[in-house]
Amino acid sequence: MEIDESPQDRPVSPFTLRSIYVRNSSIRTDDHFDPLVPGQQLKAIFRTGEGRVDCREVTFVENDQEGIFRSCAFTTRFEFAYVRRTEGDEPVSDEDIEKAIAAQITVDITVDYLISLQTFPDGDALSQWAHGPVIFHAWPYWREYCHATMLRMNLPVTMIPLLQVPTTEEVAREKSAAQN
C-alpha cells in the first residue's frame, strides 16, 4: 500500500537539501591572451565571494488541501582566474589582478533548502549555515563546473582543491584571533 504524503507531512530536519543549481555564470578571455601558446607563465587564483540568501514561504494546494512550505536559497559566487605572471612583482591588489587576468570563470551556485521551522532562522543561523554546509554542498558542483569550463576554453587545467574542513582547534584559533 502506498502512502500519499503532501510536502508538509513529510518529516524534514530544519534544513533539508532541495536542489543545487547554477544561477548565473560568465567566462572571459583577454583579447591579448592565446590559450594555445605553450609555456605561458600563469598563476591560478581562486576566490569565493560573499553570498546571499533568499528565504520564502509558498502556499500550495494539493488534493484540495492547502499547505505551506518554507525554503531558503543560498547563492554563493565562485571565481577562478589565470593571471599573467611577470618578471618580479606578482599582482596582489584586486586592481593589479584585474589588469593581469588572462582568463576568468565566474559562477553563482544556488543551494536551496526546505525549512521545517515555523519561522525562518535568524540572521546568525543563516550566516553560519551559509559559511558551512552551503559551501560544503556547492563545492563539488563548483569543481566540476570550473574543470569542464577550462577544457571548453582550451585552458591548462588546474584542479580546484578539495574542500578543507577546519579542525576544532583551527576554528578556536580563528575565533580567538578575531576577538583580539
Coordinates of N, CA and C in Angstrom, one line a residue:
M1 N 0.8 -1.2 0.0 CA 0.0 0.0 0.0 C 0.9 1.2 0.0
E2 N 0.6 2.2 -0.9 CA 1.4 3.4 -1.0 C 0.7 4.5 -0.2
I3 N 1.5 5.2 0.6 CA 1.0 6.3 1.4 C 1.3 7.6 0.6
D4 N 0.2 8.4 0.5 CA 0.3 9.7 -0.3 C 0.5 10.8 0.7
E5 N 1.7 11.3 0.8 CA 2.0 12.4 1.8 C 2.1 13.7 1.0
S6 N 1.6 14.7 1.6 CA 1.8 16.0 1.0 C 3.1 16.6 1.6
P7 N 3.8 17.6 0.9 CA 5.1 18.1 1.3 C 5.1 18.5 2.8
Q8 N 4.1 19.1 3.4 CA 4.1 19.5 4.7 C 4.1 18.3 5.7
D9 N 3.6 17.1 5.3 CA 3.6 16.0 6.2 C 4.9 15.2 6.2
R10 N 5.7 15.4 5.3 CA 7.0 14.7 5.2 C 7.9 15.2 6.3
P11 N 8.6 14.2 7.0 CA 9.5 14.7 8.1 C 10.8 15.3 7.4
V12 N 11.1 16.5 7.9 CA 12.3 17.1 7.4 C 13.1 17.7 8.6
S13 N 14.4 17.7 8.5 CA 15.2 18.4 9.5 C 15.1 19.9 9.3
P14 N 15.6 20.7 10.2 CA 15.4 22.2 10.0 C 15.9 22.7 8.6
F15 N 17.0 22.1 8.1 CA 17.4 22.4 6.7 C 17.5 21.1 5.9
T16 N 16.7 20.9 4.9 CA 16.7 19.7 4.1 C 17.1 20.1 2.7
L17 N 18.1 19.6 2.1 CA 18.6 20.0 0.8 C 17.5 19.6 -0.2
R18 N 17.1 20.7 -1.0 CA 16.1 20.5 -2.0 C 16.7 20.5 -3.4
S19 N 17.7 21.4 -3.7 CA 18.3 21.4 -5.0 C 19.6 22.2 -5.0
I20 N 20.4 22.0 -6.0 CA 21.6 22.7 -6.2 C 21.7 23.0 -7.7
Y21 N 21.9 24.3 -8.1 CA 21.9 24.7 -9.5 C 22.7 26.0 -9.7
V22 N 23.0 26.1 -11.0 CA 23.8 27.3 -11.4 C 22.7 28.5 -11.6
R23 N 23.0 29.6 -11.0 CA 22.1 30.7 -11.1 C 22.5 31.7 -12.2
N24 N 23.9 31.8 -12.3 CA 24.4 32.8 -13.2 C 25.9 32.3 -13.5
S25 N 26.4 32.6 -14.7 CA 27.8 32.3 -14.9 C 28.3 33.2 -16.0
S26 N 29.6 33.4 -16.0 CA 30.3 34.1 -17.1 C 31.7 33.6 -17.2
I27 N 32.2 33.7 -18.4 CA 33.6 33.4 -18.7 C 34.1 34.5 -19.6
R28 N 35.4 34.7 -19.5 CA 36.0 35.7 -20.4 C 37.5 35.4 -20.6
T29 N 38.0 35.7 -21.8 CA 39.4 35.5 -22.1 C 39.9 36.9 -22.6
D30 N 41.0 37.3 -22.1 CA 41.6 38.6 -22.5 C 41.9 38.6 -24.0
D31 N 41.6 39.7 -24.7 CA 41.8 39.7 -26.2 C 43.3 39.4 -26.6
H32 N 44.2 39.7 -25.7 CA 45.6 39.5 -26.0 C 46.2 38.2 -25.4
F33 N 45.3 37.3 -25.0 CA 45.8 36.0 -24.5 C 45.4 34.9 -25.5
D34 N 46.4 34.1 -25.8 CA 46.1 33.0 -26.7 C 46.4 31.7 -25.9
P35 N 45.3 31.0 -25.6 CA 45.5 29.8 -24.7 C 46.2 28.7 -25.4
L36 N 46.5 28.8 -26.7 CA 47.2 27.7 -27.4 C 48.7 27.9 -27.4
V37 N 49.2 29.0 -26.9 CA 50.7 29.2 -26.8 C 51.2 28.4 -25.6
P38 N 52.1 27.4 -25.9 CA 52.6 26.6 -24.7 C 53.6 27.4 -23.9
G39 N 53.7 27.0 -22.6 CA 54.7 27.5 -21.7 C 54.5 28.9 -21.2
Q40 N 53.3 29.4 -21.3 CA 53.0 30.7 -20.7 C 53.0 30.6 -19.2
Q41 N 53.5 31.7 -18.6 CA 53.6 31.8 -17.1 C 52.2 32.3 -16.5
L42 N 51.4 31.4 -16.0 CA 50.1 31.8 -15.5 C 50.0 31.4 -14.0
K43 N 49.3 32.2 -13.3 CA 49.1 31.8 -11.8 C 47.6 31.7 -11.7
A44 N 47.2 30.6 -11.0 CA 45.8 30.4 -10.7 C 45.4 31.1 -9.4
I45 N 44.2 31.7 -9.5 CA 43.7 32.4 -8.3 C 42.2 31.9 -8.1
F46 N 41.9 31.5 -6.9 CA 40.6 31.1 -6.6 C 40.0 32.1 -5.6
R47 N 38.7 32.4 -5.7 CA 38.1 33.3 -4.8 C 36.6 32.8 -4.6
T48 N 36.2 32.9 -3.4 CA 34.8 32.6 -3.1 C 34.2 33.9 -2.5
G49 N 33.2 34.5 -3.2 CA 32.6 35.7 -2.8 C 31.5 35.6 -1.7
E50 N 31.1 36.7 -1.2 CA 30.0 36.7 -0.2 C 28.8 36.2 -0.9
G51 N 28.0 35.5 -0.2 CA 26.7 35.0 -0.7 C 25.5 35.8 -0.3
R52 N 24.4 35.4 -0.8 CA 23.2 36.0 -0.4 C 22.2 34.9 -0.1
V53 N 21.1 35.2 0.6 CA 20.1 34.2 0.9 C 18.7 34.8 0.7
D54 N 17.9 34.0 0.1 CA 16.5 34.4 -0.2 C 15.6 33.4 0.5
C55 N 14.9 33.7 1.6 CA 14.0 32.8 2.2 C 12.6 33.2 1.8
R56 N 11.8 32.2 1.5 CA 10.4 32.5 1.1 C 9.5 31.4 1.6
E57 N 8.2 31.8 1.6 CA 7.1 30.9 2.0 C 6.2 30.8 0.9
V58 N 5.8 29.6 0.5 CA 4.9 29.4 -0.6 C 3.7 28.6 -0.2
T59 N 2.6 29.1 -0.5 CA 1.3 28.4 -0.2 C 0.9 27.6 -1.5
F60 N 0.5 26.3 -1.3 CA 0.2 25.4 -2.4 C -1.1 24.7 -2.0
V61 N -1.7 24.2 -3.1 CA -2.9 23.4 -2.9 C -2.7 22.0 -3.6
E62 N -2.9 21.0 -2.8 CA -2.7 19.6 -3.3 C -3.8 18.7 -2.8
N63 N -4.5 18.0 -3.7 CA -5.6 17.2 -3.3 C -6.6 18.0 -2.4
D64 N -6.9 19.1 -2.8 CA -7.9 20.0 -2.1 C -7.5 20.4 -0.7
Q65 N -6.2 20.2 -0.4 CA -5.6 20.6 0.9 C -4.7 21.8 0.7
E66 N -4.8 22.8 1.5 CA -3.8 23.9 1.3 C -2.6 23.6 2.3
G67 N -1.5 23.9 1.8 CA -0.3 23.7 2.6 C 0.7 24.9 2.4
I68 N 1.7 24.9 3.2 CA 2.7 25.9 3.2 C 4.1 25.2 3.3
F69 N 5.0 25.7 2.4 CA 6.4 25.2 2.6 C 7.3 26.4 2.6
R70 N 8.3 26.3 3.4 CA 9.3 27.4 3.6 C 10.6 26.9 3.0
S71 N 11.3 27.8 2.3 CA 12.6 27.4 1.8 C 13.6 28.6 1.8
C72 N 14.9 28.3 1.9 CA 15.9 29.3 1.8 C 16.9 28.9 0.7
A73 N 17.1 29.8 -0.2 CA 18.0 29.6 -1.3 C 19.3 30.4 -1.1
F74 N 20.4 29.7 -0.9 CA 21.7 30.4 -0.6 C 22.5 30.4 -1.9
T75 N 22.9 31.6 -2.4 CA 23.6 31.7 -3.6 C 25.0 32.3 -3.3
T76 N 26.0 31.5 -3.8 CA 27.4 31.9 -3.5 C 28.2 32.1 -4.8
R77 N 29.0 33.1 -4.9 CA 29.8 33.3 -6.1 C 31.2 32.6 -5.9
F78 N 31.6 31.9 -7.0 CA 32.9 31.3 -7.0 C 33.6 31.8 -8.3
E79 N 34.9 32.1 -8.1 CA 35.7 32.7 -9.2 C 37.0 31.9 -9.3
F80 N 37.4 31.8 -10.6 CA 38.7 31.2 -10.9 C 39.3 32.1 -12.0
A81 N 40.6 32.4 -11.8 CA 41.2 33.3 -12.9 C 42.7 32.8 -13.1
Y82 N 43.1 32.9 -14.3 CA 44.5 32.8 -14.6 C 45.0 34.2 -14.8
V83 N 46.1 34.6 -14.0 CA 46.7 35.9 -14.2 C 48.1 35.6 -14.8
R84 N 48.5 36.6 -15.6 CA 49.8 36.5 -16.2 C 50.9 36.8 -15.2
R85 N 51.9 36.0 -15.1 CA 53.0 36.2 -14.2 C 54.0 37.1 -15.0
T86 N 54.5 38.1 -14.3 CA 55.5 38.9 -14.9 C 56.8 38.8 -14.1
E87 N 57.9 39.2 -14.7 CA 59.2 39.1 -14.0 C 59.1 40.0 -12.8
G88 N 59.4 39.5 -11.6 CA 59.4 40.3 -10.4 C 58.1 40.3 -9.7
D89 N 57.4 41.4 -9.8 CA 56.2 41.6 -9.0 C 55.0 40.7 -9.4
E90 N 54.4 40.1 -8.4 CA 53.2 39.4 -8.6 C 52.0 40.3 -8.3
P91 N 50.9 40.2 -9.1 CA 49.8 41.0 -8.8 C 49.2 40.6 -7.4
V92 N 49.0 41.6 -6.6 CA 48.4 41.3 -5.2 C 47.1 42.0 -5.0
S93 N 47.0 43.3 -5.4 CA 45.8 44.0 -5.1 C 44.7 43.6 -6.1
D94 N 43.5 43.8 -5.8 CA 42.4 43.4 -6.7 C 42.5 44.1 -8.1
E95 N 43.0 45.4 -8.0 CA 43.2 46.2 -9.3 C 44.3 45.5 -10.1
D96 N 45.4 45.2 -9.5 CA 46.5 44.5 -10.2 C 46.1 43.2 -10.8
I97 N 45.4 42.4 -10.0 CA 44.9 41.1 -10.5 C 44.0 41.3 -11.7
E98 N 43.1 42.3 -11.6 CA 42.1 42.6 -12.7 C 42.9 42.9 -14.0
K99 N 43.9 43.7 -13.9 CA 44.7 44.1 -15.1 C 45.5 42.9 -15.7
A100 N 45.8 41.9 -14.8 CA 46.7 40.8 -15.3 C 45.9 39.6 -15.7
I101 N 44.5 39.6 -15.6 CA 43.7 38.4 -15.9 C 43.9 38.1 -17.4
A102 N 44.2 36.8 -17.6 CA 44.3 36.2 -18.9 C 42.9 35.5 -19.3
A103 N 42.4 34.8 -18.3 CA 41.1 34.1 -18.4 C 40.4 34.1 -17.1
Q104 N 39.1 34.1 -17.1 CA 38.3 34.1 -15.9 C 37.0 33.3 -16.0
I105 N 36.7 32.5 -14.9 CA 35.4 31.8 -14.9 C 34.8 32.2 -13.6
T106 N 33.5 32.6 -13.7 CA 32.7 33.0 -12.5 C 31.4 32.3 -12.6
V107 N 30.9 31.8 -11.5 CA 29.6 31.1 -11.4 C 29.0 31.4 -10.1
D108 N 27.7 31.7 -10.1 CA 26.9 31.8 -8.9 C 26.1 30.5 -8.8
I109 N 26.3 29.7 -7.7 CA 25.7 28.5 -7.4 C 24.7 28.6 -6.3
T110 N 23.5 28.2 -6.5 CA 22.4 28.3 -5.5 C 22.2 26.9 -4.9
V111 N 22.2 26.9 -3.6 CA 21.9 25.7 -2.8 C 20.6 26.0 -2.1
D112 N 19.5 25.2 -2.4 CA 18.2 25.5 -1.9 C 17.8 24.4 -0.9
Y113 N 17.3 24.9 0.3 CA 16.9 24.0 1.4 C 15.4 24.3 1.7
L114 N 14.7 23.2 2.1 CA 13.4 23.3 2.7 C 13.7 23.6 4.2
I115 N 12.8 24.4 4.8 CA 13.0 24.8 6.2 C 11.7 24.2 6.9
S116 N 12.0 23.4 7.9 CA 10.9 22.8 8.7 C 10.4 23.6 9.8
L117 N 11.0 24.7 10.1 CA 10.7 25.5 11.3 C 9.4 26.4 11.0
Q118 N 8.7 26.8 12.0 CA 7.5 27.6 11.8 C 7.9 29.0 11.4
T119 N 9.1 29.5 11.8 CA 9.6 30.8 11.4 C 11.0 30.6 10.8
F120 N 11.4 31.5 10.0 CA 12.7 31.4 9.4 C 13.8 31.6 10.4
P121 N 14.9 30.9 10.3 CA 16.1 31.1 11.2 C 16.5 32.6 11.2
D122 N 17.1 33.0 12.3 CA 17.6 34.4 12.3 C 18.9 34.6 11.5
G123 N 19.3 35.8 11.4 CA 20.5 36.1 10.5 C 21.8 35.4 10.9
D124 N 22.0 35.2 12.2 CA 23.2 34.5 12.7 C 23.2 33.0 12.2
A125 N 22.0 32.4 12.4 CA 21.9 31.0 12.0 C 22.1 30.8 10.5
L126 N 21.5 31.7 9.7 CA 21.6 31.7 8.3 C 23.0 31.9 7.8
S127 N 23.7 32.9 8.5 CA 25.1 33.1 8.2 C 26.0 31.9 8.5
Q128 N 25.8 31.3 9.6 CA 26.6 30.1 9.9 C 26.3 29.0 8.9
W129 N 25.1 28.8 8.5 CA 24.7 27.8 7.5 C 25.4 28.1 6.2
A130 N 25.4 29.4 5.8 CA 25.9 29.8 4.5 C 27.4 29.6 4.5
H131 N 28.1 29.7 5.6 CA 29.6 29.6 5.6 C 30.0 28.1 5.9
G132 N 29.1 27.2 6.2 CA 29.4 25.9 6.5 C 28.8 24.9 5.5
P133 N 27.6 24.4 5.8 CA 27.0 23.3 4.9 C 26.8 23.8 3.4
V134 N 26.4 25.1 3.3 CA 26.2 25.6 1.9 C 27.5 25.4 1.0
I135 N 28.6 25.8 1.5 CA 29.8 25.7 0.8 C 30.2 24.2 0.6
F136 N 30.0 23.4 1.6 CA 30.2 22.0 1.5 C 29.4 21.4 0.4
H137 N 28.1 21.7 0.3 CA 27.2 21.2 -0.7 C 27.5 21.7 -2.1
A138 N 27.9 23.0 -2.2 CA 28.2 23.6 -3.5 C 29.5 23.2 -4.1
W139 N 30.5 23.0 -3.3 CA 31.9 22.8 -3.7 C 32.1 21.8 -4.8
P140 N 31.5 20.6 -4.7 CA 31.7 19.6 -5.9 C 31.1 20.1 -7.2
Y141 N 30.0 20.9 -7.1 CA 29.5 21.4 -8.3 C 30.4 22.5 -8.9
W142 N 31.0 23.3 -8.0 CA 32.0 24.3 -8.5 C 33.2 23.7 -9.1
R143 N 33.7 22.6 -8.5 CA 34.9 22.0 -9.0 C 34.6 21.4 -10.4
E144 N 33.5 20.7 -10.6 CA 33.1 20.1 -11.9 C 32.9 21.2 -12.9
Y145 N 32.2 22.3 -12.6 CA 31.9 23.4 -13.5 C 33.2 24.0 -14.0
C146 N 34.0 24.4 -13.1 CA 35.3 25.0 -13.4 C 36.2 24.1 -14.3
H147 N 36.3 22.9 -13.9 CA 37.1 22.0 -14.7 C 36.6 21.8 -16.1
A148 N 35.3 21.6 -16.3 CA 34.7 21.4 -17.6 C 34.8 22.7 -18.4
T149 N 34.7 23.8 -17.8 CA 34.8 25.1 -18.5 C 36.2 25.4 -18.9
M150 N 37.2 25.1 -18.1 CA 38.6 25.2 -18.5 C 38.8 24.4 -19.8
L151 N 38.3 23.2 -19.9 CA 38.5 22.4 -21.0 C 37.9 23.0 -22.3
R152 N 36.7 23.6 -22.1 CA 36.0 24.2 -23.2 C 36.7 25.5 -23.7
M153 N 37.4 26.1 -22.8 CA 38.1 27.4 -23.1 C 39.5 27.1 -23.6
N154 N 39.9 25.8 -23.6 CA 41.2 25.4 -24.1 C 42.3 25.9 -23.2
L155 N 42.0 26.0 -21.9 CA 42.9 26.5 -20.9 C 43.7 25.3 -20.3
P156 N 44.9 25.5 -19.8 CA 45.5 24.5 -19.0 C 44.6 24.2 -17.8
V157 N 44.5 22.9 -17.5 CA 43.6 22.5 -16.4 C 44.3 22.5 -15.1
T158 N 43.7 23.3 -14.2 CA 44.2 23.4 -12.8 C 43.0 22.8 -12.0
M159 N 43.3 21.8 -11.2 CA 42.3 21.2 -10.4 C 41.9 22.1 -9.2
I160 N 40.7 22.3 -9.0 CA 40.2 23.1 -7.8 C 40.5 22.1 -6.7
P161 N 41.1 22.6 -5.6 CA 41.4 21.7 -4.5 C 40.1 21.2 -3.8
L162 N 40.3 20.1 -3.1 CA 39.2 19.5 -2.3 C 38.9 20.5 -1.2
L163 N 37.7 20.5 -0.8 CA 37.3 21.4 0.3 C 38.0 21.0 1.6
Q164 N 38.7 21.9 2.3 CA 39.3 21.6 3.5 C 38.4 22.0 4.7
V165 N 38.0 21.1 5.5 CA 37.2 21.4 6.7 C 38.1 21.6 7.8
P166 N 38.0 22.8 8.4 CA 39.0 23.2 9.5 C 38.7 22.3 10.8
T167 N 39.7 22.0 11.5 CA 39.6 21.2 12.7 C 39.0 22.1 13.8
T168 N 38.6 21.5 14.9 CA 38.0 22.3 16.0 C 39.0 23.3 16.6
E169 N 40.3 22.8 16.6 CA 41.4 23.7 17.1 C 41.6 24.9 16.2
E170 N 41.6 24.7 14.9 CA 41.7 25.8 13.9 C 40.6 26.8 14.0
V171 N 39.4 26.3 14.2 CA 38.2 27.2 14.4 C 38.4 28.0 15.7
A172 N 38.8 27.4 16.7 CA 39.0 28.1 18.0 C 40.1 29.1 17.9
R173 N 41.2 28.8 17.2 CA 42.3 29.8 17.0 C 41.8 31.0 16.2
E174 N 41.0 30.7 15.2 CA 40.5 31.8 14.3 C 39.5 32.7 15.2
K175 N 38.7 32.1 16.0 CA 37.8 32.9 16.8 C 38.6 33.7 17.8
S176 N 39.6 33.1 18.4 CA 40.4 33.8 19.4 C 41.2 35.0 18.7
A177 N 41.7 34.8 17.5 CA 42.4 35.8 16.8 C 41.5 37.0 16.4
A178 N 40.2 36.6 16.1 CA 39.2 37.7 15.7 C 38.8 38.5 16.9
Q179 N 38.8 37.9 18.1 CA 38.4 38.7 19.3 C 39.5 39.6 19.8
N180 N 40.7 39.3 19.4 CA 41.9 40.1 19.9 C 42.1 41.3 19.0

